[in-house]
Coordinates of C-alpha atoms in Angstrom, one line a residue:
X1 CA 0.0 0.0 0.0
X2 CA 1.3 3.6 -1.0
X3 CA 2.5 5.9 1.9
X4 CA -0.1 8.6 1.8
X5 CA 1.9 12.6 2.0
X6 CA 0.0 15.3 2.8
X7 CA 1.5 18.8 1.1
X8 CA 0.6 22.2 2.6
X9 CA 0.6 24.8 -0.5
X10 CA -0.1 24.5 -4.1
X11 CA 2.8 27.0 -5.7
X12 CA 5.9 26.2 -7.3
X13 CA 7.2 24.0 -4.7
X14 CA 3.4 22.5 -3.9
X15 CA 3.4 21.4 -7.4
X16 CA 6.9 19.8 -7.5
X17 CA 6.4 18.1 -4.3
X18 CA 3.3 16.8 -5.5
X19 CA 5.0 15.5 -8.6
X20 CA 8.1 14.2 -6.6
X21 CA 6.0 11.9 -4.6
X22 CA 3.9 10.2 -7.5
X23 CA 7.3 9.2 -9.2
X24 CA 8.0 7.7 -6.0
X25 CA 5.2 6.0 -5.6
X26 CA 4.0 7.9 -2.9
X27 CA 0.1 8.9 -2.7
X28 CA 0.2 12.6 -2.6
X29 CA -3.4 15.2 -1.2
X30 CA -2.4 18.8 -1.9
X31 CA -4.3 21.8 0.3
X32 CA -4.4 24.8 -0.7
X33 CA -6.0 27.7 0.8
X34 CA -6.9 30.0 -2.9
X35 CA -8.8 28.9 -5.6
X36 CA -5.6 28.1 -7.8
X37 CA -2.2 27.4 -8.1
X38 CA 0.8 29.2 -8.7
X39 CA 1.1 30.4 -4.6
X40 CA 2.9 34.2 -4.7
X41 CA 3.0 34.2 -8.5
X42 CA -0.9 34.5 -8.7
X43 CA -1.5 37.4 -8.6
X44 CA -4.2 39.0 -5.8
X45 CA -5.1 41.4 -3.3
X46 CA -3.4 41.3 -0.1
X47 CA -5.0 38.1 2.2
X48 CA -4.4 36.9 5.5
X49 CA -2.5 34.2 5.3
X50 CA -1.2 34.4 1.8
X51 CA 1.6 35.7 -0.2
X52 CA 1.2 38.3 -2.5
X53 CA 3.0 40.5 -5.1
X54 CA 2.7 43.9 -6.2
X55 CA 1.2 44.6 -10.3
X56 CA 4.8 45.5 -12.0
X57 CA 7.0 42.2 -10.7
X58 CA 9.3 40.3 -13.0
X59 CA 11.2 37.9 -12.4
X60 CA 15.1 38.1 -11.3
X61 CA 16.2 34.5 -12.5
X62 CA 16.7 34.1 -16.8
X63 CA 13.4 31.4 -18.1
X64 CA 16.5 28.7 -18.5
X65 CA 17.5 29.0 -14.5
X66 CA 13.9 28.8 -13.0
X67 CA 12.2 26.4 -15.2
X68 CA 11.1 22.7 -13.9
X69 CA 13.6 20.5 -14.7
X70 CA 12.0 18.4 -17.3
X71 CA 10.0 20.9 -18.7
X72 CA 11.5 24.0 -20.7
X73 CA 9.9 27.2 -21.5
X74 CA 8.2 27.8 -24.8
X75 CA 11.0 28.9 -27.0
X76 CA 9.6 32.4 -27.2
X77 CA 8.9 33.2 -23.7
X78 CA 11.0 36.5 -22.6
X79 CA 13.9 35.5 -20.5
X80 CA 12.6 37.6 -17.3
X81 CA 9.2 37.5 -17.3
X82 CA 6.2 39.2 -16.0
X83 CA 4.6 37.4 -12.9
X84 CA 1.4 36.2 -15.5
X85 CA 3.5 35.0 -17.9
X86 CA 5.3 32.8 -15.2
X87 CA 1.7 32.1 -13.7
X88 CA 0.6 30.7 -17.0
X89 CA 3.9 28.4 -17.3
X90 CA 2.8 27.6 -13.8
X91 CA -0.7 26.2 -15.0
X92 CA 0.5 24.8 -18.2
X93 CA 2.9 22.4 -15.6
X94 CA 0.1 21.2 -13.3
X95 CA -2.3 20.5 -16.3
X96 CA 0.2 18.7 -18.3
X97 CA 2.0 16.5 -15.4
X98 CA -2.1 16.0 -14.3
X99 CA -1.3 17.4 -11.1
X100 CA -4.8 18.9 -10.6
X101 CA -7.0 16.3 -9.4
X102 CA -4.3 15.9 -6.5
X103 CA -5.0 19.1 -4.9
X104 CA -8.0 20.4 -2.8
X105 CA -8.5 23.9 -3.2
X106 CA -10.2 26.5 -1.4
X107 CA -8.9 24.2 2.2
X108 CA -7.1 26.2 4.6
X109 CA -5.1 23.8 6.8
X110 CA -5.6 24.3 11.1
X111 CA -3.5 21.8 12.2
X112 CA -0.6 19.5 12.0
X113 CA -0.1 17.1 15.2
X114 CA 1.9 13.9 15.4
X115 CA -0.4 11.0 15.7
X116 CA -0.3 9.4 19.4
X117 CA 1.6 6.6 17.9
X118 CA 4.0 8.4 16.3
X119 CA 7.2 6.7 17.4
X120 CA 6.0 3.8 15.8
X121 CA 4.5 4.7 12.8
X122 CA 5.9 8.6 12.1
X123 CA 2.4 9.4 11.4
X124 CA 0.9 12.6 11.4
X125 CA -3.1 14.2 11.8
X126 CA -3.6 17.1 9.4
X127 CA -7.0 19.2 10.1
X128 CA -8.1 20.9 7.6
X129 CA -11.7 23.6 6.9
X130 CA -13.4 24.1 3.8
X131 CA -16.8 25.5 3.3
X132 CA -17.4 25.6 7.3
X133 CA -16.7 22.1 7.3
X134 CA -13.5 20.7 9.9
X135 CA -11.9 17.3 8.7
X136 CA -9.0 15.6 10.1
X137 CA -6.6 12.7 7.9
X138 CA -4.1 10.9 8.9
X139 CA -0.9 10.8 6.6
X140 CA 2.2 8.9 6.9
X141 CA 4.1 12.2 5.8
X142 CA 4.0 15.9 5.3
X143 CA 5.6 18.3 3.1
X144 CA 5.1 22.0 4.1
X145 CA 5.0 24.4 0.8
X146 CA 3.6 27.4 2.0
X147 CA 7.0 29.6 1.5
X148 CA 8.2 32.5 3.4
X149 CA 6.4 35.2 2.1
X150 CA 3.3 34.9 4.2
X151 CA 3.9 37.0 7.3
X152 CA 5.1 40.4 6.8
X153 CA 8.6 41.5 9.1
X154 CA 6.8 45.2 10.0
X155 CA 9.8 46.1 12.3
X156 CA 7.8 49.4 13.9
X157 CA 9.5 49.2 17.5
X158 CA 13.0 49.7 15.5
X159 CA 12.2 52.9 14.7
X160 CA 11.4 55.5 17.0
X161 CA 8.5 58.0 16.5
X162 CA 6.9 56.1 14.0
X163 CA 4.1 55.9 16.5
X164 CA 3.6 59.6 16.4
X165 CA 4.3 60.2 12.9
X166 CA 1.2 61.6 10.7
X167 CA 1.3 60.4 7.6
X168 CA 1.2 56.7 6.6
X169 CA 2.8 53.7 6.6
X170 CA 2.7 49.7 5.1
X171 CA 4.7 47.0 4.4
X172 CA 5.7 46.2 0.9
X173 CA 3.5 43.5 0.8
X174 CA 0.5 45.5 0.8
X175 CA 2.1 47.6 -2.1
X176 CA 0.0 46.9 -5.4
X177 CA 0.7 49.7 -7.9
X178 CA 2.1 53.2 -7.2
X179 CA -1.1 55.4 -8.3
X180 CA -1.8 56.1 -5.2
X181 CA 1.6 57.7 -4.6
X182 CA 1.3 60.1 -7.1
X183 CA 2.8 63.8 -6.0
X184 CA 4.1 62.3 -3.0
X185 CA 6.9 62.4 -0.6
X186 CA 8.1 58.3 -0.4
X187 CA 10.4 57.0 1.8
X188 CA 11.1 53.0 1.7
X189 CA 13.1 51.3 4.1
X190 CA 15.0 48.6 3.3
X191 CA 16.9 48.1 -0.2
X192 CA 16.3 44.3 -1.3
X193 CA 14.7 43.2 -4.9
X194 CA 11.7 44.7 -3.5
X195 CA 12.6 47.7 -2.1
X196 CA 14.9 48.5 -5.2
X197 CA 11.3 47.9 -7.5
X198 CA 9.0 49.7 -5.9
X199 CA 11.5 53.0 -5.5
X200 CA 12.3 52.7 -9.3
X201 CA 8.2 52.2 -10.0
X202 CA 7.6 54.9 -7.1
X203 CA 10.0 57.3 -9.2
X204 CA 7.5 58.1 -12.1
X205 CA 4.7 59.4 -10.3
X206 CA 6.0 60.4 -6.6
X207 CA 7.6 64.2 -6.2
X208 CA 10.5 62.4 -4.6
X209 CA 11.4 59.2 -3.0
X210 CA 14.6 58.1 -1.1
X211 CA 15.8 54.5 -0.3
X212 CA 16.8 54.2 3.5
X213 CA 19.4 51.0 3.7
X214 CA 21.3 49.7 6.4
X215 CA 23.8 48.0 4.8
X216 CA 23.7 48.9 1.2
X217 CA 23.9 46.3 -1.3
X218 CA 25.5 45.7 -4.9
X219 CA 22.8 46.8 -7.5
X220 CA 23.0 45.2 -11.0
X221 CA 21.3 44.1 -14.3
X222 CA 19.8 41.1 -15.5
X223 CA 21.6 41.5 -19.2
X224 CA 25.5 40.2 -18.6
X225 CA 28.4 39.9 -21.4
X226 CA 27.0 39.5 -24.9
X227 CA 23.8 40.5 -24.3
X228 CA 22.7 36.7 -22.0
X229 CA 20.9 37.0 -19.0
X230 CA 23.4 37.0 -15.9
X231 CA 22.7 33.6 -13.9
X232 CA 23.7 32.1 -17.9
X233 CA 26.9 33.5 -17.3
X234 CA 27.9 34.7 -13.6
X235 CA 28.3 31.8 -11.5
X236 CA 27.0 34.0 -7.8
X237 CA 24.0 35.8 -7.8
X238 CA 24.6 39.2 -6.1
X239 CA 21.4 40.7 -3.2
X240 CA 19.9 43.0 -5.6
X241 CA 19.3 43.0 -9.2
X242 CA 17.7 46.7 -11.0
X243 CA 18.6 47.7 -14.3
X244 CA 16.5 51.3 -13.7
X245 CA 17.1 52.1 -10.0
X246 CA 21.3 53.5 -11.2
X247 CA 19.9 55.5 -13.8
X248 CA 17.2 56.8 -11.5
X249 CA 19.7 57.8 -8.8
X250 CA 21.7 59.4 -11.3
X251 CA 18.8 62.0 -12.2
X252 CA 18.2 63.1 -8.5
X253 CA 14.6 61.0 -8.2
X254 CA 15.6 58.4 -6.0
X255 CA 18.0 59.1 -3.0
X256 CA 20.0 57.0 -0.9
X257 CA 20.2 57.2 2.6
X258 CA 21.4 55.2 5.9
X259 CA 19.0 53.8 8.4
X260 CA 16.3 55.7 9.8
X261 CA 17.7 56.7 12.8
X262 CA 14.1 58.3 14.3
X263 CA 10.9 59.6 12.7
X264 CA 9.0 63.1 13.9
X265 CA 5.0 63.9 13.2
X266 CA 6.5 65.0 9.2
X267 CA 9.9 64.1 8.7
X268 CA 12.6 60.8 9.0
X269 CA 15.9 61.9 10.4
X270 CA 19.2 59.3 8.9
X271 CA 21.7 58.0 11.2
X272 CA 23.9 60.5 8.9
X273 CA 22.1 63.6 10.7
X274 CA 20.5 64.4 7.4
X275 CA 16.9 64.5 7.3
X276 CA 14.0 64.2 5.2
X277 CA 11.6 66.6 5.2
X278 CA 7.4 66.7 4.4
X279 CA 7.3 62.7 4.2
X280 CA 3.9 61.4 2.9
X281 CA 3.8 57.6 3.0
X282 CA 6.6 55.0 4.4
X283 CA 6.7 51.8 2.8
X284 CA 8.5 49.1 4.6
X285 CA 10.7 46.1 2.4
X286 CA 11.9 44.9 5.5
X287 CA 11.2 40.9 4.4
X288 CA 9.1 38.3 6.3
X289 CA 8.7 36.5 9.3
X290 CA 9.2 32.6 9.3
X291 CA 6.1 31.1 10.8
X292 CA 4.0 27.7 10.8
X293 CA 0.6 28.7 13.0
X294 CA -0.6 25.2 12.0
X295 CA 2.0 23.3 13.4
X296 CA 3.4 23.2 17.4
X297 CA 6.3 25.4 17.8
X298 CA 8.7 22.8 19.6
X299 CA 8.4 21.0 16.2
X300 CA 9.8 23.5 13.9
X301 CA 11.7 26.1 16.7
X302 CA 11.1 29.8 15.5
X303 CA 12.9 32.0 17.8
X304 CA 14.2 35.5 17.4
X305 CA 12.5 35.2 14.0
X306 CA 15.5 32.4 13.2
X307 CA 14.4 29.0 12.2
X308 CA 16.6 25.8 12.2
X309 CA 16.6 23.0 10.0
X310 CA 18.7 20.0 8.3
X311 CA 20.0 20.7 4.8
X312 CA 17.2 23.4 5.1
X313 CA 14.3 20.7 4.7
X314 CA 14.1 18.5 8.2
X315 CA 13.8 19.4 11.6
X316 CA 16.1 18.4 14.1
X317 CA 16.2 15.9 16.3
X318 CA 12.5 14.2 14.7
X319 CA 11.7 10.2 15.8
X320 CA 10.7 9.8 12.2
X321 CA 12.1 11.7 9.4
X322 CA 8.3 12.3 7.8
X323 CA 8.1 15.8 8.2
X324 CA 9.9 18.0 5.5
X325 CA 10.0 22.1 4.5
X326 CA 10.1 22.6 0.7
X327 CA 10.9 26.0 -0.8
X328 CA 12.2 27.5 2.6
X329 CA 16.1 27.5 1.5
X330 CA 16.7 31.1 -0.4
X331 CA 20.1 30.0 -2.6
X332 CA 22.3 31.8 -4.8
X333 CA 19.5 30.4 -7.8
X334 CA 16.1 29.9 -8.9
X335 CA 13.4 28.5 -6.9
X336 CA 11.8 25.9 -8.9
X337 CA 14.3 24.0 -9.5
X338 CA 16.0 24.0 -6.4
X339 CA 12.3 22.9 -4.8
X340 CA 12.2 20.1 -7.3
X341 CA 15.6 18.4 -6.1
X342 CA 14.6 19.3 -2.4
X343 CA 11.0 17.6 -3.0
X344 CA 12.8 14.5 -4.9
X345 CA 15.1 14.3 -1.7
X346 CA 12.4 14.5 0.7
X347 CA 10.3 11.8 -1.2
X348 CA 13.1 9.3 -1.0
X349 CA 13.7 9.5 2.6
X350 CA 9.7 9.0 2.9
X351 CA 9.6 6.1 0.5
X352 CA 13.2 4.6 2.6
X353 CA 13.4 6.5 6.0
X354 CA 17.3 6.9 4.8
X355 CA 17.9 10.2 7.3
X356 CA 19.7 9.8 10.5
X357 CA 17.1 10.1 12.9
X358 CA 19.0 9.1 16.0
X359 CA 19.8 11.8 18.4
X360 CA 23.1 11.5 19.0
X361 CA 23.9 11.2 15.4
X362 CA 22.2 15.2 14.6
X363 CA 23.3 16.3 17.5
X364 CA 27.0 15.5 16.2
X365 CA 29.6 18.1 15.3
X366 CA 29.4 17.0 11.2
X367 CA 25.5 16.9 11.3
X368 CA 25.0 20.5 13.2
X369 CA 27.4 21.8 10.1
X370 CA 24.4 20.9 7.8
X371 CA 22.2 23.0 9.8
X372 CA 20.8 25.6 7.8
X373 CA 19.4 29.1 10.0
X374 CA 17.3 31.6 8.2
X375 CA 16.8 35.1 9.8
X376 CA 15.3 38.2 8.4
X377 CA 18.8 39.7 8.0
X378 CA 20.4 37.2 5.7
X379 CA 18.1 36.8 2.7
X380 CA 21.1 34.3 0.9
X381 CA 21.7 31.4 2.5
X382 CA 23.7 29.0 0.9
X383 CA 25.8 28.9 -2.8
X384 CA 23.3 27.8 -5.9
X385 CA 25.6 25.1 -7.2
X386 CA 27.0 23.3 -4.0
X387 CA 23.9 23.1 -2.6
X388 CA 22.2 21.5 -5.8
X389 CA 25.4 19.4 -5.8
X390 CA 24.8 18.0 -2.2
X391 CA 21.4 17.5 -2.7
X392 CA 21.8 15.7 -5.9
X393 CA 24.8 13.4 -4.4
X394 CA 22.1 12.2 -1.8
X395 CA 19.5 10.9 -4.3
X396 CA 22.0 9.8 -7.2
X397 CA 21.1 12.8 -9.4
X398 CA 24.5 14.8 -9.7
X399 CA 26.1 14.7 -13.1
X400 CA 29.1 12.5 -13.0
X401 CA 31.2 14.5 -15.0
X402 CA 34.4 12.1 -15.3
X403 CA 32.0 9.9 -16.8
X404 CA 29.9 12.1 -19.1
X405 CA 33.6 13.0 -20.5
X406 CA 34.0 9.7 -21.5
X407 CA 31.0 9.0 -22.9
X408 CA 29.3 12.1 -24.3
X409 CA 32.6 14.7 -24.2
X410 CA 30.1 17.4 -26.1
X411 CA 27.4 17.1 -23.2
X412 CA 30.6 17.2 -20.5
X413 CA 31.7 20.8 -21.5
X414 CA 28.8 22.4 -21.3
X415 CA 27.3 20.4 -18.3
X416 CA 31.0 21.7 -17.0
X417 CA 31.5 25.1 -18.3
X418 CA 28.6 26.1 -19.5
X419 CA 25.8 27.4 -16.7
X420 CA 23.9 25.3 -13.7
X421 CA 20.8 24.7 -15.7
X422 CA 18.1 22.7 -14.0
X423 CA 18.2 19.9 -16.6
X424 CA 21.2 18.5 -15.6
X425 CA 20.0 17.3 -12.2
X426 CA 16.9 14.9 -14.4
X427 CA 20.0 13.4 -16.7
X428 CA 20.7 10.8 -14.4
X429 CA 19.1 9.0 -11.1
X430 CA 15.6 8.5 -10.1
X431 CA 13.8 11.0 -12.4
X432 CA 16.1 10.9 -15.2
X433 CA 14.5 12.2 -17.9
X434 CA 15.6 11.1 -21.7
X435 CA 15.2 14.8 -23.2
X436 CA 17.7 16.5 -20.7
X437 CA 20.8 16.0 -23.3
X438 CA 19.0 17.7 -25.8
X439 CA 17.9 20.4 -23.2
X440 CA 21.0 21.3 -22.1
X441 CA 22.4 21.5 -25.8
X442 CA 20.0 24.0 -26.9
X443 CA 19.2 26.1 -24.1
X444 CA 21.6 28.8 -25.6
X445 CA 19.0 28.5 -28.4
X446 CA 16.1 29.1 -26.5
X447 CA 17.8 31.7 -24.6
X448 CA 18.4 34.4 -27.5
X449 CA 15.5 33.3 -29.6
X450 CA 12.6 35.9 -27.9
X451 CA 14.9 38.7 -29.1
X452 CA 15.7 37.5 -32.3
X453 CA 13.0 39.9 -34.1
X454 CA 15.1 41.0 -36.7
X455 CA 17.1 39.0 -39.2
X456 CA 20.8 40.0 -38.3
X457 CA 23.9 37.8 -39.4
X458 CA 24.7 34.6 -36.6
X459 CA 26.8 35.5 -33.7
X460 CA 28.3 32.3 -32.9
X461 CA 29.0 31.6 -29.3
X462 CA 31.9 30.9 -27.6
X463 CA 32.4 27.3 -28.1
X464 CA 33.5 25.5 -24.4
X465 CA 36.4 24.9 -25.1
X466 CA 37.5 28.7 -25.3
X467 CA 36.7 28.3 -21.4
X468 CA 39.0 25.8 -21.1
X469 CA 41.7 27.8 -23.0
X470 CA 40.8 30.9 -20.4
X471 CA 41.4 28.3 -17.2
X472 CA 44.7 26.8 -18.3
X473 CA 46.0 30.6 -19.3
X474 CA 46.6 32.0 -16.2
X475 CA 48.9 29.0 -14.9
X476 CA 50.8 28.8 -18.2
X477 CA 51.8 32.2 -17.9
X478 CA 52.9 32.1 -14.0
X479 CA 54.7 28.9 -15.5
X480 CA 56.4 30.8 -17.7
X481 CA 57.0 33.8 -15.4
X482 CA 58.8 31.3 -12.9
X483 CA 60.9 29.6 -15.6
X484 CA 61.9 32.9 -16.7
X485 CA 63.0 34.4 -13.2
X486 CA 64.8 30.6 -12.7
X487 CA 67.0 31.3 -16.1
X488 CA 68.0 34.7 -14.6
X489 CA 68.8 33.4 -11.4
X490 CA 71.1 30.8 -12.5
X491 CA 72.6 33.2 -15.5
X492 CA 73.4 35.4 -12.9
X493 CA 75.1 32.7 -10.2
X494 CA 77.4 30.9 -13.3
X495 CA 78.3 34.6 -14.4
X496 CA 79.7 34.9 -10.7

């Protein structure tokens, strides 16, 4: 008989854990709270409870970097797209891996208690309310997919004399479209993907708006060398990527400033001792708060708005691995795929109970280093690549790329060289998938073929191999540097 998985949350990493578990041969029920899927790329007004996005996002990750893994991107699909146009890939995905009829919609989920045999069996009680109506089901697992951008981080008592200043203030996530801004005086706190958008959107119609930042961060553009989109060719992905907000600095209609050091009835004063004057509205990107309501805080321990967990998907120190987080870990990458090999993991361990589970053993030196901790104030975890790697390396999904040398050396250099595309983690393992090769040979294709609207002559592209040429270089030349100086040196001691 099947192990029966209950999944909290019908987004991106909803779906993939619901597909995950049925090629496992696991019997997956999907809740979820809207009327759809898609999670924080359907679009809505604000709901408790719910994620939600503002009118004007696009996505920060290139169509190649964030697709499912064994399903590409219509060939003409812009490479950063607008949140429908992902929202409809998003549909297209359930509907054509029949991932519908797994989900219940329009269920918000109450509860999630271990079963009083739990030791035994790793069993869990899931309540559930739809239409008035309270259910309970026992399932032998649980995969939590609601995200972490549910509960908004509204920081108010970190800022004194916001309590007595007059005009108003939200968090981002309320923030829908900027027409209600228009004339205004804007200040936005905090300077992360979001705060960078809405101060660039804020810029057309506000008087003036100014971007207080703690830290600062490292603003750049989603176009890299030659035109491709950056995670194609930069190996880290930097905190904040804007290809308006420089430009709009640069013409005095968005300002820069340090932390708010204390607001007055008007104005917001800068840890700088500069001030800004007549201030209309305050819109807080200050990030979200990691919470589970449904579930008993001693399972998954939030404290100081910090939450711990192994590899980023299991709690610590659980009887029975059968409880897993999907989509929590923010990497250096895209989020749909990196849910997928999370949600593959998590389905194996299910289907095999293959994760330490004794107590001694997680609370050892080499486990705790696989802890992951997520806070408000670090929004990137863990590197893209070595985490995918690790991940993969559990379930037998990393490329072996001494052997894909030998066998396929075309496939090798650009599964080596080329970028960390999702399809490499379906080309071998559980999952494998027989149209990876040819995914990962043509994604170049598929990457410069929306902007292709004109007929121009063929750029060719740098073939692999000029990569390898670029590597070796470097240490040629210090080899020849050193031979060089030697020669001198020993010219110099025989003319002595």
């Amino acid at each position: 008989m099947s192990k029966r998985v209950g999944i909290i949350g019908a987004g991106v990493s909803g779906l993939a854990a619901i597909r995950c578990c049925l090629e496992e041969g696991l019997e997956p029920t999907c809740f979820e709270r809207s009327n759809d899927v898609g999670g924080l790329w359907k679009f809505s007004d604000p709901k408790e409870g719910r994620a939600s996005i503002y009118q004007s996002v696009f996505t920060n990750s290139s169509k190649e970097m964030m697709c499912s893994p064994d399903f590409p991107y219509p060939d003409d699909y812009p490479n950063y797209m607008h949140h429908s146009k992902l929202q409809e890939y998003i549909k297209t995905f359930a509907q054509k891996k029949d991932l519908l009829r797994y989900i219940q919609f329009e269920t918000l989920v109450s509860s999630i208690k271990k079963c009083t045999s739990f030791l035994v069996t790793g069993q869990w009680v899931v309540a559930t309310e739809k239409d008035g109506k309270q259910e309970s089901t026992i399932f032998d697992a649980v995969m939590i997919c609601s995200g972490h951008h549910v509960y908004p981080n509204l920081p108010t008592d970190s800022f004194p004399g916001l309590d007595r200043f007059r005009g108003n203030y939200l968090h981002s996530r309320d923030y829908k479209n900027p027409e209600a801004f228009k004339g205004k005086r804007v200040l936005v706190i905090g300077l992360g993907n979001s705060g960078s958008d809405i101060a660039v959107e804020l810029s057309r119609l506000a008087t003036q708006v100014v971007i207080g930042t703690r830290s600062g961060s490292w603003v750049m553009s989603r176009v890299w060398d030659d035109g491709y989109p950056w995670d194609t060719v930069s190996l880290r992905k930097e905190p904040v990527f804007n290809d308006e907000l420089p430009s709009r600095i640069l013409c005095g209609i968005v300002s820069i400033k340090p932390s708010v050091k204390e607001f007055t009835e008007t104005s917001a004063g800068f840890e700088d001792g500069t001030v800004f004057e007549a201030v209309d509205s305050v819109i807080f990107a200050t990030g979200y708060d990691y919470s589970y309501p449904f579930l008993d805080e001693t399972i998954i321990k939030s404290r100081n708005n910090e939450v711990t967990l192994f590899k980023g998907i299991f709690p610590p120190l659980m009887e029975k691995p059968t409880l897993a987080v999907i989509g929590l870990v923010q990497s250096r990458g895209a989020a749909i795929p990196t849910a997928d090999l999370q949600a593959r993991w998590a389905a194996k361990v299910f289907e095999t109970c293959l994760l330490p589970t004794k107590k001694e053993e997680m609370n050892s030196q080499i486990m705790f280093s696989s802890f992951f901790r997520f806070g408000q104030s670090q929004t990137l975890q863990t590197d893209y690549i070595t985490y995918m790697d690790k991940l993969g390396s559990f379930i037998g999904a990393k490329p072996n790329i001494p052997w894909l040398f030998l066998t396929d050396p075309r496939l090798a250099l650009e599964v080596y060289f080329g970028p960390c595309s999702p399809y490499q983690f379906r080309l071998m393992g559980p999952g494998k998938w027989d149209g990876a090769r040819n995914a990962i040979l043509t994604q170049y294709n598929r990457t410069v073929k929306p902007t292709r609207t004109r007929v121009v002559s063929e750029a060719q592209r740098p073939h692999p191999f000029y990569n390898l040429l670029k590597m070796l270089s470097f240490p040629l030349l210090l080899l020849a540097a050193t031979l060089t100086l030697m020669r001198k040196s020993l010219r110099s001691q025989s003319s002595e």
